[in-house]
């Protein structure tokens, strides 16, 4: 079908079917193209979220419901404005680009959950036996020294989880920073940074105790970048046990 439109300058104007489809969208909205959104996503977003949206430095996006984007408008706003300081804003994207990316991200919710070789029940037993809750919170249980794991399966793909267990120093979250502070009395404390400004810094140790210092009163302060207290489990667990633990962690998708 072609439509004739009247213009004040040229009279009748013949509009192609493709343009008709755009013009005839409800509420004046233009059509979105998930395929085009995929191209933009893989160019600008895959570094953190993975080429397939399965997660990496950023969360796994392959879910029908996203925690920080309850609907399409919230998702487009998130893409446009970012989540400081973890996620940059999309200042370089047009409204059409943002709509296309949002459409592609929404399409990822139709991707089935990975089928993993491990056994989740055995993985849970291994998690409990290994004392992982001494550093991690999972379903309100544990100590929040390391990253919370309640929804880790919704944020990290199986490959990322596997790599973390084998070589945790390669997958340290951007917001995680290990500190070593030496007080004026000569006491040395290690912990993760909670907050920092020009004059003060707060850290939490492995027992969950929180300390606040004025930087000027510290004898020494080291930021141990690329270091983590988490050990490698590559030689601690067998290959089958690692797969069981990965399966258990991948199944943790948040309290719903």
XYZ file of C-alpha atoms in Angstrom:
256
model
C 0.000 0.000 0.000
C 1.215 3.496 -0.803
C -0.227 6.657 0.698
C -0.523 10.078 -0.898
C 0.171 12.986 1.438
C -0.459 16.645 0.610
C 2.358 19.065 1.223
C 2.053 22.831 0.977
C 5.206 23.094 -1.150
C 4.993 20.267 -3.648
C 1.441 19.047 -3.596
C 1.026 15.267 -3.523
C 3.896 13.227 -2.070
C 4.152 9.477 -2.582
C 5.224 7.615 0.558
C 6.769 4.136 0.405
C 5.281 1.199 2.356
C 8.275 1.088 4.737
C 7.870 4.740 5.670
C 4.118 4.220 5.985
C 4.747 1.595 8.657
C 6.844 4.047 10.640
C 4.350 6.874 10.265
C 1.437 4.673 11.248
C 2.881 3.491 14.582
C 0.588 4.230 17.523
C 1.289 7.313 19.630
C 3.713 8.589 17.022
C 6.363 6.063 18.035
C 8.851 4.768 15.508
C 9.422 1.064 14.985
C 12.206 -0.529 16.974
C 14.654 -2.993 15.493
C 16.184 -5.545 17.914
C 18.620 -6.648 15.192
C 20.000 -3.120 14.922
C 20.016 -2.930 18.710
C 22.132 -6.089 18.821
C 24.779 -4.486 16.593
C 24.978 -1.410 18.847
C 24.895 -3.528 22.011
C 27.788 -5.701 20.868
C 29.820 -2.623 19.922
C 29.268 -0.683 23.153
C 27.815 -2.935 25.872
C 29.333 -6.390 25.323
C 32.572 -5.521 27.117
C 30.692 -5.654 30.429
C 27.598 -7.716 29.627
C 29.005 -10.258 27.146
C 28.171 -10.620 23.458
C 25.085 -12.655 24.318
C 24.130 -10.578 27.362
C 25.194 -13.431 29.635
C 27.128 -11.214 32.010
C 30.726 -10.464 32.875
C 31.713 -7.300 34.676
C 28.054 -6.354 34.341
C 25.017 -8.499 35.208
C 23.420 -11.210 33.111
C 20.617 -9.565 31.110
C 18.947 -12.757 29.933
C 15.916 -12.483 32.194
C 12.293 -11.515 31.498
C 12.401 -9.203 34.542
C 15.402 -6.981 35.211
C 15.894 -5.716 38.762
C 16.735 -2.141 37.744
C 14.414 -1.881 34.757
C 10.859 -2.921 35.556
C 9.495 -1.733 32.205
C 10.665 -0.513 28.807
C 10.759 3.160 29.787
C 12.888 2.384 32.842
C 15.246 0.314 30.693
C 15.641 3.097 28.119
C 16.258 5.608 30.902
C 18.921 3.320 32.375
C 20.675 2.994 28.992
C 20.563 6.745 28.462
C 21.604 7.837 31.954
C 23.721 4.914 33.164
C 24.281 3.853 36.774
C 27.147 5.957 38.148
C 29.856 4.975 38.724
C 29.515 1.386 37.476
C 27.729 1.936 34.173
C 28.461 4.955 31.917
C 25.643 6.941 30.360
C 24.808 6.617 26.684
C 25.366 10.266 25.742
C 26.494 9.197 22.244
C 23.285 7.280 21.489
C 20.256 8.665 19.695
C 16.735 8.021 20.958
C 16.352 5.488 18.156
C 19.580 3.728 19.177
C 18.404 3.531 22.794
C 15.022 2.119 21.779
C 16.701 -0.489 19.580
C 19.134 -1.531 22.324
C 16.258 -1.794 24.804
C 14.345 -3.984 22.353
C 17.358 -6.272 21.958
C 17.900 -6.496 25.722
C 14.244 -7.376 26.216
C 14.587 -10.108 23.598
C 17.345 -11.696 25.695
C 14.746 -12.627 28.294
C 13.573 -15.320 25.896
C 16.967 -17.058 25.945
C 16.707 -20.230 28.074
C 18.823 -20.631 31.189
C 22.074 -22.472 30.551
C 21.990 -26.216 30.967
C 25.004 -27.016 33.119
C 26.660 -30.359 33.800
C 26.957 -29.840 37.561
C 24.553 -30.902 40.295
C 23.080 -28.020 42.319
C 22.416 -30.102 45.462
C 25.999 -31.322 45.585
C 27.141 -27.770 44.841
C 25.169 -26.424 47.805
C 26.704 -29.039 50.100
C 30.141 -28.048 48.823
C 29.369 -24.343 49.333
C 28.281 -24.977 52.945
C 31.170 -27.314 53.716
C 33.757 -24.882 52.362
C 32.621 -22.025 54.596
C 31.857 -19.630 51.750
C 29.435 -17.805 54.044
C 32.403 -16.511 56.040
C 32.915 -13.982 53.241
C 29.675 -13.926 51.231
C 26.004 -13.306 51.942
C 23.565 -15.671 50.253
C 19.848 -15.439 51.041
C 20.476 -13.291 54.154
C 23.036 -15.738 55.562
C 26.727 -15.000 55.837
C 29.139 -12.078 56.145
C 29.215 -9.321 53.545
C 32.955 -9.085 53.102
C 32.984 -10.305 49.511
C 30.271 -9.673 46.890
C 26.747 -10.838 47.779
C 25.733 -14.045 46.027
C 21.954 -14.034 46.477
C 21.416 -13.115 42.825
C 24.851 -13.957 41.419
C 23.329 -16.334 38.859
C 21.364 -13.407 37.422
C 24.490 -11.257 37.205
C 27.178 -13.664 36.056
C 27.206 -16.333 33.412
C 28.547 -19.815 34.127
C 31.826 -19.127 32.312
C 32.460 -16.086 34.507
C 31.622 -18.015 37.686
C 33.938 -20.832 36.641
C 36.784 -18.395 35.945
C 36.273 -16.694 39.316
C 36.565 -19.978 41.168
C 39.715 -20.876 39.266
C 41.417 -17.483 39.142
C 39.580 -14.905 41.279
C 42.166 -12.170 40.730
C 41.133 -12.001 37.056
C 37.472 -11.278 37.785
C 37.541 -8.760 40.632
C 34.423 -6.536 40.470
C 35.198 -2.904 39.660
C 33.764 -1.654 42.955
C 35.796 -4.099 45.078
C 39.029 -2.684 46.501
C 41.183 -4.310 49.173
C 42.909 -1.909 51.570
C 45.760 -2.136 54.064
C 45.701 0.644 56.636
C 48.370 1.253 59.276
C 47.169 3.287 62.237
C 49.186 5.871 64.144
C 49.715 3.225 66.839
C 51.291 0.889 64.294
C 48.364 -1.554 63.992
C 47.839 -2.889 60.469
C 44.295 -3.619 59.298
C 43.101 -5.201 56.069
C 39.622 -4.852 54.678
C 37.476 -3.797 51.769
C 36.762 -0.144 51.052
C 33.241 0.927 51.930
C 33.476 4.674 51.355
C 36.154 7.222 50.628
C 36.375 10.970 50.187
C 39.222 13.462 50.146
C 39.796 13.367 53.898
C 38.370 10.081 55.238
C 38.136 6.414 54.381
C 36.020 3.553 55.757
C 36.811 -0.147 55.530
C 35.301 -3.446 56.667
C 37.421 -6.381 57.788
C 36.737 -10.096 57.275
C 34.895 -10.311 60.605
C 32.443 -7.641 59.487
C 33.878 -4.919 61.718
C 33.758 -1.417 60.238
C 36.509 1.173 60.733
C 36.558 4.847 59.841
C 39.794 6.850 59.632
C 40.938 10.342 58.831
C 43.618 9.823 56.211
C 45.885 12.397 57.816
C 45.979 10.314 61.009
C 47.057 7.082 59.290
C 50.695 6.074 59.225
C 50.164 4.251 55.941
C 47.405 3.394 53.450
C 47.839 0.908 50.616
C 45.247 0.238 47.933
C 45.837 -3.357 46.926
C 44.499 -3.210 43.384
C 44.205 -6.512 41.530
C 44.431 -8.380 44.829
C 41.692 -10.418 46.480
C 41.552 -12.470 49.677
C 39.591 -15.131 47.826
C 41.756 -18.197 47.130
C 41.795 -20.157 43.894
C 39.821 -23.395 44.067
C 41.367 -24.848 40.909
C 43.473 -27.311 42.892
C 41.160 -27.545 45.910
C 38.167 -29.024 44.103
C 38.037 -31.647 41.409
C 36.717 -30.683 37.973
C 33.379 -32.333 38.817
C 33.141 -30.496 42.145
C 33.842 -27.173 40.431
C 31.000 -27.848 38.000
C 28.683 -28.683 40.908
C 29.555 -25.412 42.634
C 29.110 -23.442 39.399
C 25.670 -25.036 38.928
C 24.664 -24.070 42.467
C 25.863 -20.482 42.121
C 24.256 -20.128 38.685
C 20.927 -21.146 40.242
C 21.024 -18.183 42.650
C 18.824 -15.645 40.895
C 17.556 -13.561 43.777
C 14.783 -13.770 46.287
C 11.517 -13.510 44.369
